[in-house]
Amino acid sequence: MSETNPGEWVLVAELPELARRKRKQVSIGGTPIALFLIDGRVYALHDVCVHKQRSLSKGTVLHGRIICPGHQWSFDPATGEAADQTECQPTYDVRVDDGKIYVNPRPGAGRALPGAASHPARAAG
């Protein structure tokens, strides 16, 4: 869905399609990104787990954390921090406008302040 230009927001999905399954893999310039809708907020993380290179978009969400399907590491969706680990999953800034989800293709700085990589969104329907 995208040609990328660093620093430009890229339209990656519609909020209603994310609201159905609460997670979705999208791609920006060949980079896989996992979108999650958790408690009405949209988060974007690099889809390939920093631990065992499994697809986070195939994982689950438990108590507000993303669980990798490979070895069950759990990640904070806003910061990418893994519980009890030193590794950090890259996150991306998200913007939701009029039901459309945009992602900044440049990864965040990691270990950002909670909520810095997410933006409130109302879940459709």
PDB file of C-alpha atoms in Angstrom:
ATOM      1  CA  MET A   1       0.000   0.000   0.000  1.00  0.00           C
ATOM      2  CA  SER A   2       2.995   2.258   0.051  1.00  0.00           C
ATOM      3  CA  GLU A   3       5.943   3.968  -1.493  1.00  0.00           C
ATOM      4  CA  THR A   4       7.906   5.488   1.320  1.00  0.00           C
ATOM      5  CA  ASN A   5       9.544   8.777   1.785  1.00  0.00           C
ATOM      6  CA  PRO A   6      11.272   9.022   5.162  1.00  0.00           C
ATOM      7  CA  GLY A   7       9.404  11.309   7.476  1.00  0.00           C
ATOM      8  CA  GLU A   8       6.110  11.056   5.635  1.00  0.00           C
ATOM      9  CA  TRP A   9       3.108   9.342   7.131  1.00  0.00           C
ATOM     10  CA  VAL A  10       1.987   6.316   5.160  1.00  0.00           C
ATOM     11  CA  LEU A  11      -1.629   5.171   4.948  1.00  0.00           C
ATOM     12  CA  VAL A  12      -1.503   1.480   5.924  1.00  0.00           C
ATOM     13  CA  ALA A  13      -5.027   0.392   6.847  1.00  0.00           C
ATOM     14  CA  GLU A  14      -8.572   1.364   7.683  1.00  0.00           C
ATOM     15  CA  LEU A  15      -9.584   1.287  11.353  1.00  0.00           C
ATOM     16  CA  PRO A  16     -12.643  -0.967  10.768  1.00  0.00           C
ATOM     17  CA  GLU A  17     -10.455  -3.698   9.249  1.00  0.00           C
ATOM     18  CA  LEU A  18      -8.125  -3.578  12.288  1.00  0.00           C
ATOM     19  CA  ALA A  19     -11.097  -3.537  14.677  1.00  0.00           C
ATOM     20  CA  ARG A  20     -12.260  -6.950  13.434  1.00  0.00           C
ATOM     21  CA  ARG A  21      -9.182  -8.995  14.407  1.00  0.00           C
ATOM     22  CA  LYS A  22      -7.360  -6.450  16.606  1.00  0.00           C
ATOM     23  CA  ARG A  23      -4.091  -7.158  14.795  1.00  0.00           C
ATOM     24  CA  LYS A  24      -2.862  -6.952  11.253  1.00  0.00           C
ATOM     25  CA  GLN A  25       0.389  -7.136   9.339  1.00  0.00           C
ATOM     26  CA  VAL A  26       1.088  -4.327   6.909  1.00  0.00           C
ATOM     27  CA  SER A  27       4.179  -3.450   4.913  1.00  0.00           C
ATOM     28  CA  ILE A  28       5.900  -0.144   4.302  1.00  0.00           C
ATOM     29  CA  GLY A  29       8.596  -0.249   1.657  1.00  0.00           C
ATOM     30  CA  GLY A  30       9.076  -3.977   2.268  1.00  0.00           C
ATOM     31  CA  THR A  31       9.307  -3.610   6.052  1.00  0.00           C
ATOM     32  CA  PRO A  32       6.717  -5.746   7.871  1.00  0.00           C
ATOM     33  CA  ILE A  33       4.864  -3.857  10.569  1.00  0.00           C
ATOM     34  CA  ALA A  34       2.376  -5.297  13.063  1.00  0.00           C
ATOM     35  CA  LEU A  35      -0.613  -3.159  13.950  1.00  0.00           C
ATOM     36  CA  PHE A  36      -2.529  -3.835  17.146  1.00  0.00           C
ATOM     37  CA  LEU A  37      -5.738  -2.335  18.495  1.00  0.00           C
ATOM     38  CA  ILE A  38      -5.564  -2.582  22.273  1.00  0.00           C
ATOM     39  CA  ASP A  39      -8.062  -0.836  24.556  1.00  0.00           C
ATOM     40  CA  GLY A  40      -9.065   1.532  21.766  1.00  0.00           C
ATOM     41  CA  ARG A  41      -5.524   2.578  20.866  1.00  0.00           C
ATOM     42  CA  VAL A  42      -3.568   1.677  17.757  1.00  0.00           C
ATOM     43  CA  TYR A  43       0.064   0.595  18.105  1.00  0.00           C
ATOM     44  CA  ALA A  44       2.662  -0.256  15.472  1.00  0.00           C
ATOM     45  CA  LEU A  45       5.731  -2.416  16.038  1.00  0.00           C
ATOM     46  CA  HIS A  46       8.223  -4.053  13.708  1.00  0.00           C
ATOM     47  CA  ASP A  47       6.555  -7.377  12.946  1.00  0.00           C
ATOM     48  CA  VAL A  48       9.680  -9.537  13.281  1.00  0.00           C
ATOM     49  CA  CYS A  49      10.430 -10.354  16.926  1.00  0.00           C
ATOM     50  CA  VAL A  50      13.881  -9.256  18.111  1.00  0.00           C
ATOM     51  CA  HIS A  51      14.263 -12.583  19.900  1.00  0.00           C
ATOM     52  CA  LYS A  52      13.438 -15.435  17.524  1.00  0.00           C
ATOM     53  CA  GLN A  53      12.309 -13.588  14.404  1.00  0.00           C
ATOM     54  CA  ARG A  54       8.704 -14.753  14.627  1.00  0.00           C
ATOM     55  CA  SER A  55       5.821 -12.654  13.372  1.00  0.00           C
ATOM     56  CA  LEU A  56       4.311 -10.666  16.241  1.00  0.00           C
ATOM     57  CA  SER A  57       1.136 -10.130  14.213  1.00  0.00           C
ATOM     58  CA  LYS A  58       0.556 -13.885  14.626  1.00  0.00           C
ATOM     59  CA  GLY A  59       0.902 -13.613  18.386  1.00  0.00           C
ATOM     60  CA  THR A  60      -1.718 -12.762  20.962  1.00  0.00           C
ATOM     61  CA  VAL A  61      -2.556  -9.896  23.272  1.00  0.00           C
ATOM     62  CA  LEU A  62      -2.768 -10.701  26.960  1.00  0.00           C
ATOM     63  CA  HIS A  63      -3.365  -8.092  29.676  1.00  0.00           C
ATOM     64  CA  GLY A  64      -2.480  -5.319  27.237  1.00  0.00           C
ATOM     65  CA  ARG A  65       0.857  -6.848  26.209  1.00  0.00           C
ATOM     66  CA  ILE A  66       1.803  -8.449  22.904  1.00  0.00           C
ATOM     67  CA  ILE A  67       2.891 -12.074  23.250  1.00  0.00           C
ATOM     68  CA  CYS A  68       5.308 -13.458  20.647  1.00  0.00           C
ATOM     69  CA  PRO A  69       4.146 -16.800  19.236  1.00  0.00           C
ATOM     70  CA  GLY A  70       7.736 -18.134  19.281  1.00  0.00           C
ATOM     71  CA  HIS A  71       8.863 -18.073  22.899  1.00  0.00           C
ATOM     72  CA  GLN A  72       6.087 -16.061  24.557  1.00  0.00           C
ATOM     73  CA  TRP A  73       8.139 -12.968  25.224  1.00  0.00           C
ATOM     74  CA  SER A  74       5.750 -10.153  26.074  1.00  0.00           C
ATOM     75  CA  PHE A  75       6.187  -6.649  24.732  1.00  0.00           C
ATOM     76  CA  ASP A  76       4.808  -3.311  25.851  1.00  0.00           C
ATOM     77  CA  PRO A  77       2.937  -2.110  22.750  1.00  0.00           C
ATOM     78  CA  ALA A  78       3.837   1.558  23.340  1.00  0.00           C
ATOM     79  CA  THR A  79       7.548   1.232  24.057  1.00  0.00           C
ATOM     80  CA  GLY A  80       8.466  -2.149  22.570  1.00  0.00           C
ATOM     81  CA  GLU A  81      10.139  -3.147  25.831  1.00  0.00           C
ATOM     82  CA  ALA A  82      10.234  -6.883  26.479  1.00  0.00           C
ATOM     83  CA  ALA A  83       9.370  -7.981  30.008  1.00  0.00           C
ATOM     84  CA  ASP A  84      12.424  -9.162  31.952  1.00  0.00           C
ATOM     85  CA  GLN A  85      14.677  -8.789  28.879  1.00  0.00           C
ATOM     86  CA  THR A  86      17.132  -6.210  27.609  1.00  0.00           C
ATOM     87  CA  GLU A  87      15.941  -6.330  23.994  1.00  0.00           C
ATOM     88  CA  CYS A  88      13.436  -3.811  22.709  1.00  0.00           C
ATOM     89  CA  GLN A  89      11.104  -4.220  19.742  1.00  0.00           C
ATOM     90  CA  PRO A  90      11.166  -1.204  17.369  1.00  0.00           C
ATOM     91  CA  THR A  91       7.967   0.833  17.446  1.00  0.00           C
ATOM     92  CA  TYR A  92       6.488   3.334  15.006  1.00  0.00           C
ATOM     93  CA  ASP A  93       4.431   6.448  15.523  1.00  0.00           C
ATOM     94  CA  VAL A  94       0.781   6.015  14.589  1.00  0.00           C
ATOM     95  CA  ARG A  95      -1.805   8.576  13.572  1.00  0.00           C
ATOM     96  CA  VAL A  96      -5.494   7.866  13.033  1.00  0.00           C
ATOM     97  CA  ASP A  97      -7.462  10.357  10.964  1.00  0.00           C
ATOM     98  CA  ASP A  98     -11.059   9.853   9.942  1.00  0.00           C
ATOM     99  CA  GLY A  99     -10.839   6.071  10.336  1.00  0.00           C
ATOM    100  CA  LYS A 100      -7.586   5.786   8.391  1.00  0.00           C
ATOM    101  CA  ILE A 101      -4.407   4.517  10.056  1.00  0.00           C
ATOM    102  CA  TYR A 102      -1.127   6.200   9.164  1.00  0.00           C
ATOM    103  CA  VAL A 103       2.338   5.063  10.293  1.00  0.00           C
ATOM    104  CA  ASN A 104       5.554   7.061  10.277  1.00  0.00           C
ATOM    105  CA  PRO A 105       7.986   4.711   8.480  1.00  0.00           C
ATOM    106  CA  ARG A 106      10.911   5.770  10.658  1.00  0.00           C
ATOM    107  CA  PRO A 107      11.161   3.578  13.770  1.00  0.00           C
ATOM    108  CA  GLY A 108      10.847   5.303  17.112  1.00  0.00           C
ATOM    109  CA  ALA A 109      13.789   5.761  19.408  1.00  0.00           C
ATOM    110  CA  GLY A 110      12.765   2.695  21.415  1.00  0.00           C
ATOM    111  CA  ARG A 111      12.110   2.804  25.099  1.00  0.00           C
ATOM    112  CA  ALA A 112      10.003   5.879  24.530  1.00  0.00           C
ATOM    113  CA  LEU A 113       7.729   7.199  27.187  1.00  0.00           C
ATOM    114  CA  PRO A 114       4.565   5.113  27.561  1.00  0.00           C
ATOM    115  CA  GLY A 115       1.992   6.177  25.029  1.00  0.00           C
ATOM    116  CA  ALA A 116       4.492   7.996  22.823  1.00  0.00           C
ATOM    117  CA  ALA A 117       4.159   5.451  20.023  1.00  0.00           C
ATOM    118  CA  SER A 118       0.419   5.345  20.046  1.00  0.00           C
ATOM    119  CA  HIS A 119      -2.439   7.647  19.457  1.00  0.00           C
ATOM    120  CA  PRO A 120      -5.980   7.331  20.692  1.00  0.00           C
ATOM    121  CA  ALA A 121      -8.385   5.895  18.246  1.00  0.00           C
ATOM    122  CA  ARG A 122     -11.971   4.944  18.501  1.00  0.00           C
ATOM    123  CA  ALA A 123     -12.613   1.383  17.502  1.00  0.00           C
ATOM    124  CA  ALA A 124     -15.180   1.084  14.803  1.00  0.00           C
ATOM    125  CA  GLY A 125     -18.425  -0.637  15.401  1.00  0.00           C
TER     126      GLY A 125
END
